[in-house]
Amino acid sequence: MQNYKKSAKLDNVCYEIRGVVLREARRLEEEGHRVLKLNIGNPAAFDLDVPEEIQQDVIYNMPAAQGYVESKGLFSARKAVMHYCQQRGIEKVDIDDIYLGNGVSEMIVMSMQALLNTGDEVLIPAPDYPLWTAAVTLSSGKPVHYRCDEKQDWYPDIDDIRSKLTSRTRAIVLINPNNPTGAVYSTELLEQIIELARQHNLIVLSDEIYDKILYDGVEHVSTASLADDVLFFTYNGLSKNYRAAGYRSGWMIISGAKHKARDLIEGIDMLASMRLCANVPAQLAIQTALGGYQSINDLVAPGGRLYEQRETAWSLLNDIPGVSCVKPKGALYLFPHLDPKRFPIQNDERLVLDLLVQEKILLVQGSAFNIDDKQHLRVVFLPREDALEDAIKRLAHFLSTYQQ
């Protein structure tokens, strides 16, 4: 009997955030165990709801969402994104430079499919959000990971980026604020990367989905606001800032040296048309979200829920012997380091699997983010403080007895 096999295109595609360990978590839940999921940035799972105003506007406008719309998206929603560009200092963005998608994930995959030929290289941070590596691989490109330096607040290493440039390099990815490290990049660093892009004719792909989730007075600078002679793709959406992950409502903005990209833009237009249009009800949320009260500001300010949960989780992790963690300046994650002298880990996936089985806590191993060591974990700090305290206490107990 002949078995049906997956495409060879998927052989090197990896997305371990939803991999083997999650499947084991589902099995445990089916057996009746309660698993605390600190593996994915899903606000709704922790009672961080979409603002009521946004929900009500989507419901009110639902009768208007029954048919297809223009392939790039609703005019009103794209107009709101265009105004947001003006607020962020991204100049000369027209309605036709904005594409709405089923979350940022769709826009990343679509743009990589339009851009890459077989063997084309894309520079991606290590650690990364693994969808970037997967999307480049699936699009027949080659992901090349550049180092982010934990000792320098997880900033990209400019010299390492420079050393990995080749004649096949087409683009460089920035994830800012960063997932999984929580780093927020300075204007000076962004300008250095833009200069490299300028010198080597690269496209800058700037993933800014957490641009409002900032702590301690840190400001986010949109990469595309710093130049107009380099081609920029900027990605953003409602999943995190507005806690609307399930709406799958995101966008991509093309700006800067658009005159160099007419053929590429034609390819993106073609792919956008092939999917007919993005989810229309979710597009109805964009104008209200961007123009309404920014409730995320209350959550990230001192005394706000996200701020206090970050403080609690970061402090407790650093109290564990052999564990250290750079304090995140943005996003929803901590990326603690396990001292190899105390924890000589050979297989970090095995570590998180054992933690899941023993303590019923679900984390993601650091190697899932395409980093070249086995000494990191990603911890989501979305649960309330009492749940975080319990989880980290159990993690500390597990690590104190763990041997691999």
mmCIF file of N, CA and C in Angstrom, residues 84-203:
data_model
loop_
_atom_site.group_PDB
_atom_site.id
_atom_site.type_symbol
_atom_site.label_atom_id
_atom_site.label_comp_id
_atom_site.label_asym_id
_atom_site.label_seq_id
_atom_site.Cartn_x
_atom_site.Cartn_y
_atom_site.Cartn_z
ATOM 1 N N TYR A 84 -2.208 56.032 11.053
ATOM 2 C CA TYR A 84 -1.276 55.513 12.056
ATOM 3 C C TYR A 84 0.167 55.685 11.573
ATOM 4 N N CYS A 85 0.401 55.458 10.279
ATOM 5 C CA CYS A 85 1.735 55.687 9.717
ATOM 6 C C CYS A 85 2.167 57.135 9.930
ATOM 7 N N GLN A 86 1.258 58.063 9.725
ATOM 8 C CA GLN A 86 1.580 59.475 9.912
ATOM 9 C C GLN A 86 1.956 59.765 11.363
ATOM 10 N N GLN A 87 1.223 59.153 12.293
ATOM 11 C CA GLN A 87 1.543 59.319 13.713
ATOM 12 C C GLN A 87 2.919 58.753 14.040
ATOM 13 N N ARG A 88 3.286 57.673 13.369
ATOM 14 C CA ARG A 88 4.554 56.994 13.649
ATOM 15 C C ARG A 88 5.716 57.583 12.856
ATOM 16 N N GLY A 89 5.456 58.569 12.011
ATOM 17 C CA GLY A 89 6.520 59.208 11.246
ATOM 18 C C GLY A 89 6.915 58.464 9.988
ATOM 19 N N ILE A 90 6.097 57.519 9.537
ATOM 20 C CA ILE A 90 6.368 56.801 8.281
ATOM 21 C C ILE A 90 5.734 57.618 7.162
ATOM 22 N N GLU A 91 6.550 58.240 6.341
ATOM 23 C CA GLU A 91 6.064 59.215 5.377
ATOM 24 C C GLU A 91 5.730 58.606 4.026
ATOM 25 N N LYS A 92 4.884 59.347 3.296
ATOM 26 C CA LYS A 92 4.552 59.031 1.897
ATOM 27 C C LYS A 92 3.961 57.641 1.732
ATOM 28 N N VAL A 93 3.089 57.267 2.665
ATOM 29 C CA VAL A 93 2.356 56.007 2.570
ATOM 30 C C VAL A 93 0.963 56.314 2.028
ATOM 31 N N ASP A 94 0.622 55.704 0.897
ATOM 32 C CA ASP A 94 -0.695 55.862 0.300
ATOM 33 C C ASP A 94 -1.570 54.655 0.634
ATOM 34 N N ILE A 95 -2.854 54.791 0.372
ATOM 35 C CA ILE A 95 -3.792 53.696 0.619
ATOM 36 C C ILE A 95 -3.328 52.404 -0.056
ATOM 37 N N ASP A 96 -2.830 52.508 -1.289
ATOM 38 C CA ASP A 96 -2.440 51.308 -2.028
ATOM 39 C C ASP A 96 -1.143 50.680 -1.536
ATOM 40 N N ASP A 97 -0.475 51.329 -0.598
ATOM 41 C CA ASP A 97 0.744 50.754 -0.010
ATOM 42 C C ASP A 97 0.430 49.879 1.204
ATOM 43 N N ILE A 98 -0.845 49.726 1.529
ATOM 44 C CA ILE A 98 -1.257 49.013 2.745
ATOM 45 C C ILE A 98 -2.062 47.779 2.355
ATOM 46 N N TYR A 99 -1.678 46.641 2.934
ATOM 47 C CA TYR A 99 -2.350 45.369 2.698
ATOM 48 C C TYR A 99 -2.868 44.828 4.026
ATOM 49 N N LEU A 100 -4.136 44.477 4.071
ATOM 50 C CA LEU A 100 -4.707 43.857 5.263
ATOM 51 C C LEU A 100 -4.692 42.338 5.090
ATOM 52 N N GLY A 101 -4.416 41.650 6.198
ATOM 53 C CA GLY A 101 -4.311 40.199 6.118
ATOM 54 C C GLY A 101 -4.915 39.505 7.307
ATOM 55 N N ASN A 102 -4.973 38.184 7.210
ATOM 56 C CA ASN A 102 -5.462 37.345 8.295
ATOM 57 C C ASN A 102 -4.350 37.184 9.332
ATOM 58 N N GLY A 103 -4.096 38.256 10.045
ATOM 59 C CA GLY A 103 -2.992 38.307 10.983
ATOM 60 C C GLY A 103 -1.698 38.651 10.271
ATOM 61 N N VAL A 104 -0.709 39.070 11.048
ATOM 62 C CA VAL A 104 0.614 39.363 10.489
ATOM 63 C C VAL A 104 1.233 38.108 9.879
ATOM 64 N N SER A 105 0.913 36.952 10.439
ATOM 65 C CA SER A 105 1.488 35.699 9.931
ATOM 66 C C SER A 105 1.235 35.535 8.443
ATOM 67 N N GLU A 106 0.007 35.793 7.996
ATOM 68 C CA GLU A 106 -0.297 35.659 6.571
ATOM 69 C C GLU A 106 0.521 36.642 5.747
ATOM 70 N N MET A 107 0.677 37.869 6.245
ATOM 71 C CA MET A 107 1.409 38.874 5.491
ATOM 72 C C MET A 107 2.887 38.522 5.379
ATOM 73 N N ILE A 108 3.449 37.918 6.438
ATOM 74 C CA ILE A 108 4.853 37.489 6.388
ATOM 75 C C ILE A 108 5.027 36.411 5.323
ATOM 76 N N VAL A 109 4.187 35.396 5.356
ATOM 77 C CA VAL A 109 4.301 34.305 4.385
ATOM 78 C C VAL A 109 4.077 34.830 2.968
ATOM 79 N N MET A 110 3.085 35.678 2.785
ATOM 80 C CA MET A 110 2.786 36.212 1.458
ATOM 81 C C MET A 110 3.961 37.020 0.904
ATOM 82 N N SER A 111 4.550 37.869 1.747
ATOM 83 C CA SER A 111 5.649 38.701 1.251
ATOM 84 C C SER A 111 6.887 37.873 0.946
ATOM 85 N N MET A 112 7.136 36.813 1.717
ATOM 86 C CA MET A 112 8.278 35.953 1.424
ATOM 87 C C MET A 112 8.062 35.164 0.126
ATOM 88 N N GLN A 113 6.836 34.735 -0.112
ATOM 89 C CA GLN A 113 6.546 34.027 -1.363
ATOM 90 C C GLN A 113 6.734 34.941 -2.570
ATOM 91 N N ALA A 114 6.382 36.203 -2.404
ATOM 92 C CA ALA A 114 6.534 37.148 -3.513
ATOM 93 C C ALA A 114 7.992 37.514 -3.761
ATOM 94 N N LEU A 115 8.798 37.541 -2.711
ATOM 95 C CA LEU A 115 10.167 38.062 -2.784
ATOM 96 C C LEU A 115 11.207 37.041 -3.218
ATOM 97 N N LEU A 116 11.119 35.807 -2.727
ATOM 98 C CA LEU A 116 12.263 34.904 -2.743
ATOM 99 C C LEU A 116 12.274 33.929 -3.916
ATOM 100 N N ASN A 117 13.443 33.796 -4.506
ATOM 101 C CA ASN A 117 13.749 32.695 -5.413
ATOM 102 C C ASN A 117 14.548 31.646 -4.656
ATOM 103 N N THR A 118 14.664 30.466 -5.229
ATOM 104 C CA THR A 118 15.378 29.380 -4.569
ATOM 105 C C THR A 118 16.806 29.801 -4.221
ATOM 106 N N GLY A 119 17.159 29.656 -2.945
ATOM 107 C CA GLY A 119 18.506 29.970 -2.488
ATOM 108 C C GLY A 119 18.718 31.412 -2.060
ATOM 109 N N ASP A 120 17.746 32.285 -2.284
ATOM 110 C CA ASP A 120 17.874 33.661 -1.795
ATOM 111 C C ASP A 120 17.947 33.654 -0.270
ATOM 112 N N GLU A 121 18.754 34.544 0.287
ATOM 113 C CA GLU A 121 18.995 34.548 1.730
ATOM 114 C C GLU A 121 18.296 35.730 2.409
ATOM 115 N N VAL A 122 17.803 35.453 3.609
ATOM 116 C CA VAL A 122 17.199 36.487 4.447
ATOM 117 C C VAL A 122 17.865 36.430 5.812
ATOM 118 N N LEU A 123 18.345 37.570 6.279
ATOM 119 C CA LEU A 123 18.959 37.652 7.606
ATOM 120 C C LEU A 123 17.863 37.768 8.660
ATOM 121 N N ILE A 124 17.907 36.864 9.643
ATOM 122 C CA ILE A 124 16.866 36.756 10.669
ATOM 123 C C ILE A 124 17.549 36.721 12.033
ATOM 124 N N PRO A 125 17.010 37.419 13.033
ATOM 125 C CA PRO A 125 17.668 37.406 14.344
ATOM 126 C C PRO A 125 17.625 36.044 15.014
ATOM 127 N N ALA A 126 18.643 35.789 15.822
ATOM 128 C CA ALA A 126 18.675 34.594 16.677
ATOM 129 C C ALA A 126 18.884 35.071 18.107
ATOM 130 N N PRO A 127 17.896 34.886 18.997
ATOM 131 C CA PRO A 127 16.648 34.158 18.759
ATOM 132 C C PRO A 127 15.661 34.955 17.910
ATOM 133 N N ASP A 128 14.743 34.206 17.268
ATOM 134 C CA ASP A 128 13.750 34.813 16.392
ATOM 135 C C ASP A 128 12.353 34.375 16.805
ATOM 136 N N TYR A 129 11.342 35.008 16.206
ATOM 137 C CA TYR A 129 10.011 34.422 16.207
ATOM 138 C C TYR A 129 10.023 33.416 15.068
ATOM 139 N N PRO A 130 9.849 32.117 15.341
ATOM 140 C CA PRO A 130 10.188 31.078 14.363
ATOM 141 C C PRO A 130 9.361 31.079 13.092
ATOM 142 N N LEU A 131 8.237 31.791 13.066
ATOM 143 C CA LEU A 131 7.491 31.871 11.816
ATOM 144 C C LEU A 131 8.341 32.485 10.708
ATOM 145 N N TRP A 132 9.209 33.425 11.059
ATOM 146 C CA TRP A 132 10.058 34.052 10.048
ATOM 147 C C TRP A 132 10.956 33.031 9.371
ATOM 148 N N THR A 133 11.610 32.205 10.169
ATOM 149 C CA THR A 133 12.485 31.165 9.604
ATOM 150 C C THR A 133 11.676 30.178 8.777
ATOM 151 N N ALA A 134 10.507 29.788 9.291
ATOM 152 C CA ALA A 134 9.664 28.831 8.582
ATOM 153 C C ALA A 134 9.165 29.412 7.259
ATOM 154 N N ALA A 135 8.755 30.687 7.260
ATOM 155 C CA ALA A 135 8.223 31.310 6.046
ATOM 156 C C ALA A 135 9.290 31.430 4.969
ATOM 157 N N VAL A 136 10.506 31.789 5.359
ATOM 158 C CA VAL A 136 11.607 31.878 4.396
ATOM 159 C C VAL A 136 11.907 30.500 3.809
ATOM 160 N N THR A 137 11.960 29.489 4.658
ATOM 161 C CA THR A 137 12.251 28.127 4.197
ATOM 162 C C THR A 137 11.160 27.625 3.260
ATOM 163 N N LEU A 138 9.906 27.817 3.652
ATOM 164 C CA LEU A 138 8.785 27.356 2.828
ATOM 165 C C LEU A 138 8.761 28.058 1.477
ATOM 166 N N SER A 139 9.307 29.258 1.416
ATOM 167 C CA SER A 139 9.315 30.032 0.171
ATOM 168 C C SER A 139 10.578 29.766 -0.649
ATOM 169 N N SER A 140 11.285 28.683 -0.319
ATOM 170 C CA SER A 140 12.491 28.198 -1.014
ATOM 171 C C SER A 140 13.713 29.074 -0.773
ATOM 172 N N GLY A 141 13.625 29.962 0.210
ATOM 173 C CA GLY A 141 14.777 30.775 0.581
ATOM 174 C C GLY A 141 15.634 30.101 1.632
ATOM 175 N N LYS A 142 16.704 30.794 2.005
ATOM 176 C CA LYS A 142 17.626 30.285 3.019
ATOM 177 C C LYS A 142 17.671 31.265 4.190
ATOM 178 N N PRO A 143 17.170 30.871 5.369
ATOM 179 C CA PRO A 143 17.294 31.741 6.535
ATOM 180 C C PRO A 143 18.727 31.742 7.053
ATOM 181 N N VAL A 144 19.268 32.921 7.277
ATOM 182 C CA VAL A 144 20.612 33.078 7.830
ATOM 183 C C VAL A 144 20.460 33.854 9.134
ATOM 184 N N HIS A 145 20.828 33.242 10.235
ATOM 185 C CA HIS A 145 20.548 33.848 11.539
ATOM 186 C C HIS A 145 21.728 34.687 12.026
ATOM 187 N N TYR A 146 21.433 35.926 12.393
ATOM 188 C CA TYR A 146 22.450 36.781 12.981
ATOM 189 C C TYR A 146 22.281 36.815 14.494
ATOM 190 N N ARG A 147 23.375 37.059 15.167
ATOM 191 C CA ARG A 147 23.420 36.952 16.622
ATOM 192 C C ARG A 147 22.867 38.200 17.301
ATOM 193 N N CYS A 148 22.039 37.977 18.314
ATOM 194 C CA CYS A 148 21.651 39.041 19.237
ATOM 195 C C CYS A 148 22.356 38.762 20.554
ATOM 196 N N ASP A 149 22.937 39.785 21.136
ATOM 197 C CA ASP A 149 23.862 39.632 22.252
ATOM 198 C C ASP A 149 23.129 39.792 23.589
ATOM 199 N N GLU A 150 23.026 38.711 24.329
ATOM 200 C CA GLU A 150 22.333 38.739 25.615
ATOM 201 C C GLU A 150 22.995 39.709 26.592
ATOM 202 N N LYS A 151 24.319 39.850 26.498
ATOM 203 C CA LYS A 151 25.037 40.742 27.419
ATOM 204 C C LYS A 151 24.846 42.211 27.072
ATOM 205 N N GLN A 152 24.283 42.474 25.894
ATOM 206 C CA GLN A 152 24.002 43.841 25.454
ATOM 207 C C GLN A 152 22.494 44.031 25.273
ATOM 208 N N ASP A 153 21.751 43.586 26.276
ATOM 209 C CA ASP A 153 20.276 43.722 26.255
ATOM 210 C C ASP A 153 19.653 43.082 25.019
ATOM 211 N N TRP A 154 20.281 42.035 24.511
ATOM 212 C CA TRP A 154 19.768 41.283 23.358
ATOM 213 C C TRP A 154 19.741 42.135 22.084
ATOM 214 N N TYR A 155 20.602 43.131 21.984
ATOM 215 C CA TYR A 155 20.686 43.915 20.751
ATOM 216 C C TYR A 155 21.362 43.094 19.645
ATOM 217 N N PRO A 156 20.955 43.298 18.386
ATOM 218 C CA PRO A 156 21.650 42.640 17.273
ATOM 219 C C PRO A 156 23.128 43.034 17.228
ATOM 220 N N ASP A 157 23.963 42.071 16.873
ATOM 221 C CA ASP A 157 25.397 42.282 16.739
ATOM 222 C C ASP A 157 25.677 42.746 15.301
ATOM 223 N N ILE A 158 25.976 44.010 15.141
ATOM 224 C CA ILE A 158 26.153 44.587 13.806
ATOM 225 C C ILE A 158 27.304 43.910 13.056
ATOM 226 N N ASP A 159 28.379 43.616 13.757
ATOM 227 C CA ASP A 159 29.513 42.958 13.106
ATOM 228 C C ASP A 159 29.131 41.566 12.616
ATOM 229 N N ASP A 160 28.314 40.860 13.397
ATOM 230 C CA ASP A 160 27.877 39.524 12.975
ATOM 231 C C ASP A 160 26.960 39.627 11.758
ATOM 232 N N ILE A 161 26.087 40.625 11.739
ATOM 233 C CA ILE A 161 25.233 40.833 10.566
ATOM 234 C C ILE A 161 26.099 41.086 9.328
ATOM 235 N N ARG A 162 27.069 41.974 9.495
ATOM 236 C CA ARG A 162 27.936 42.325 8.366
ATOM 237 C C ARG A 162 28.684 41.096 7.840
ATOM 238 N N SER A 163 29.113 40.227 8.744
ATOM 239 C CA SER A 163 29.882 39.041 8.333
ATOM 240 C C SER A 163 29.044 38.021 7.569
ATOM 241 N N LYS A 164 27.714 38.127 7.679
ATOM 242 C CA LYS A 164 26.840 37.129 7.057
ATOM 243 C C LYS A 164 26.176 37.627 5.786
ATOM 244 N N LEU A 165 26.518 38.813 5.361
ATOM 245 C CA LEU A 165 26.016 39.329 4.097
ATOM 246 C C LEU A 165 26.709 38.646 2.928
ATOM 247 N N THR A 166 25.934 38.230 1.935
ATOM 248 C CA THR A 166 26.488 37.628 0.720
ATOM 249 C C THR A 166 25.778 38.233 -0.488
ATOM 250 N N SER A 167 26.192 37.802 -1.649
ATOM 251 C CA SER A 167 25.541 38.279 -2.876
ATOM 252 C C SER A 167 24.108 37.778 -2.998
ATOM 253 N N ARG A 168 23.734 36.758 -2.204
ATOM 254 C CA ARG A 168 22.374 36.221 -2.255
ATOM 255 C C ARG A 168 21.447 36.848 -1.214
ATOM 256 N N THR A 169 21.968 37.728 -0.356
ATOM 257 C CA THR A 169 21.137 38.312 0.698
ATOM 258 C C THR A 169 20.149 39.302 0.090
ATOM 259 N N ARG A 170 18.862 39.084 0.367
ATOM 260 C CA ARG A 170 17.817 39.945 -0.189
ATOM 261 C C ARG A 170 17.210 40.891 0.847
ATOM 262 N N ALA A 171 17.199 40.476 2.110
ATOM 263 C CA ALA A 171 16.460 41.261 3.102
ATOM 264 C C ALA A 171 17.003 40.970 4.496
ATOM 265 N N ILE A 172 16.662 41.866 5.429
ATOM 266 C CA ILE A 172 16.993 41.665 6.834
ATOM 267 C C ILE A 172 15.735 41.865 7.669
ATOM 268 N N VAL A 173 15.508 40.960 8.601
ATOM 269 C CA VAL A 173 14.338 41.000 9.475
ATOM 270 C C VAL A 173 14.712 41.646 10.804
ATOM 271 N N LEU A 174 13.861 42.552 11.250
ATOM 272 C CA LEU A 174 13.935 43.105 12.603
ATOM 273 C C LEU A 174 12.635 42.768 13.318
ATOM 274 N N ILE A 175 12.724 42.288 14.545
ATOM 275 C CA ILE A 175 11.545 42.047 15.378
ATOM 276 C C ILE A 175 11.682 42.982 16.576
ATOM 277 N N ASN A 176 10.892 44.050 16.564
ATOM 278 C CA ASN A 176 11.107 45.155 17.500
ATOM 279 C C ASN A 176 9.770 45.811 17.863
ATOM 280 N N PRO A 177 9.340 45.684 19.144
ATOM 281 C CA PRO A 177 9.926 44.943 20.264
ATOM 282 C C PRO A 177 10.054 43.457 19.941
ATOM 283 N N ASN A 178 11.049 42.865 20.590
ATOM 284 C CA ASN A 178 11.433 41.527 20.177
ATOM 285 C C ASN A 178 10.665 40.436 20.917
ATOM 286 N N ASN A 179 10.273 39.453 20.173
ATOM 287 C CA ASN A 179 9.789 38.170 20.681
ATOM 288 C C ASN A 179 10.837 37.151 20.251
ATOM 289 N N PRO A 180 11.540 36.512 21.209
ATOM 290 C CA PRO A 180 11.156 36.241 22.593
ATOM 291 C C PRO A 180 11.858 37.046 23.685
ATOM 292 N N THR A 181 12.756 37.982 23.357
ATOM 293 C CA THR A 181 13.620 38.541 24.408
ATOM 294 C C THR A 181 13.052 39.772 25.098
ATOM 295 N N GLY A 182 12.110 40.473 24.451
ATOM 296 C CA GLY A 182 11.593 41.712 25.018
ATOM 297 C C GLY A 182 12.466 42.926 24.771
ATOM 298 N N ALA A 183 13.503 42.799 23.947
ATOM 299 C CA ALA A 183 14.364 43.944 23.633
ATOM 300 C C ALA A 183 13.596 44.973 22.805
ATOM 301 N N VAL A 184 13.906 46.250 23.038
ATOM 302 C CA VAL A 184 13.382 47.348 22.230
ATOM 303 C C VAL A 184 14.588 48.135 21.727
ATOM 304 N N TYR A 185 14.687 48.316 20.421
ATOM 305 C CA TYR A 185 15.916 48.828 19.817
ATOM 306 C C TYR A 185 15.968 50.353 19.791
ATOM 307 N N SER A 186 17.158 50.870 19.948
ATOM 308 C CA SER A 186 17.398 52.304 19.937
ATOM 309 C C SER A 186 17.419 52.838 18.506
ATOM 310 N N THR A 187 17.226 54.137 18.383
ATOM 311 C CA THR A 187 17.323 54.782 17.069
ATOM 312 C C THR A 187 18.706 54.573 16.469
ATOM 313 N N GLU A 188 19.731 54.662 17.292
ATOM 314 C CA GLU A 188 21.102 54.487 16.800
ATOM 315 C C GLU A 188 21.296 53.109 16.175
ATOM 316 N N LEU A 189 20.815 52.074 16.838
ATOM 317 C CA LEU A 189 20.951 50.723 16.286
ATOM 318 C C LEU A 189 20.175 50.592 14.983
ATOM 319 N N LEU A 190 18.947 51.077 14.970
ATOM 320 C CA LEU A 190 18.138 50.984 13.752
ATOM 321 C C LEU A 190 18.810 51.701 12.590
ATOM 322 N N GLU A 191 19.424 52.830 12.859
ATOM 323 C CA GLU A 191 20.101 53.570 11.794
ATOM 324 C C GLU A 191 21.312 52.807 11.258
ATOM 325 N N GLN A 192 22.008 52.081 12.135
ATOM 326 C CA GLN A 192 23.127 51.257 11.680
ATOM 327 C C GLN A 192 22.640 50.143 10.752
ATOM 328 N N ILE A 193 21.520 49.531 11.094
ATOM 329 C CA ILE A 193 20.983 48.463 10.247
ATOM 330 C C ILE A 193 20.476 49.029 8.921
ATOM 331 N N ILE A 194 19.837 50.191 8.978
ATOM 332 C CA ILE A 194 19.385 50.835 7.743
ATOM 333 C C ILE A 194 20.566 51.160 6.839
ATOM 334 N N GLU A 195 21.682 51.583 7.417
ATOM 335 C CA GLU A 195 22.867 51.887 6.613
ATOM 336 C C GLU A 195 23.399 50.621 5.925
ATOM 337 N N LEU A 196 23.389 49.500 6.627
ATOM 338 C CA LEU A 196 23.784 48.234 5.992
ATOM 339 C C LEU A 196 22.829 47.900 4.843
ATOM 340 N N ALA A 197 21.542 48.094 5.065
ATOM 341 C CA ALA A 197 20.567 47.828 4.007
ATOM 342 C C ALA A 197 20.806 48.738 2.810
ATOM 343 N N ARG A 198 21.126 49.983 3.096
ATOM 344 C CA ARG A 198 21.393 50.962 2.032
ATOM 345 C C ARG A 198 22.620 50.536 1.206
ATOM 346 N N GLN A 199 23.683 50.142 1.886
ATOM 347 C CA GLN A 199 24.927 49.773 1.205
ATOM 348 C C GLN A 199 24.789 48.496 0.377
ATOM 349 N N HIS A 200 23.914 47.577 0.820
ATOM 350 C CA HIS A 200 23.835 46.259 0.184
ATOM 351 C C HIS A 200 22.497 46.019 -0.513
ATOM 352 N N ASN A 201 21.731 47.090 -0.699
ATOM 353 C CA ASN A 201 20.475 47.007 -1.455
ATOM 354 C C ASN A 201 19.522 45.967 -0.861
ATOM 355 N N LEU A 202 19.351 46.000 0.450
ATOM 356 C CA LEU A 202 18.483 45.052 1.142
ATOM 357 C C LEU A 202 17.129 45.683 1.448
ATOM 358 N N ILE A 203 16.106 44.844 1.540
ATOM 359 C CA ILE A 203 14.801 45.262 2.043
ATOM 360 C C ILE A 203 14.809 45.067 3.560
#
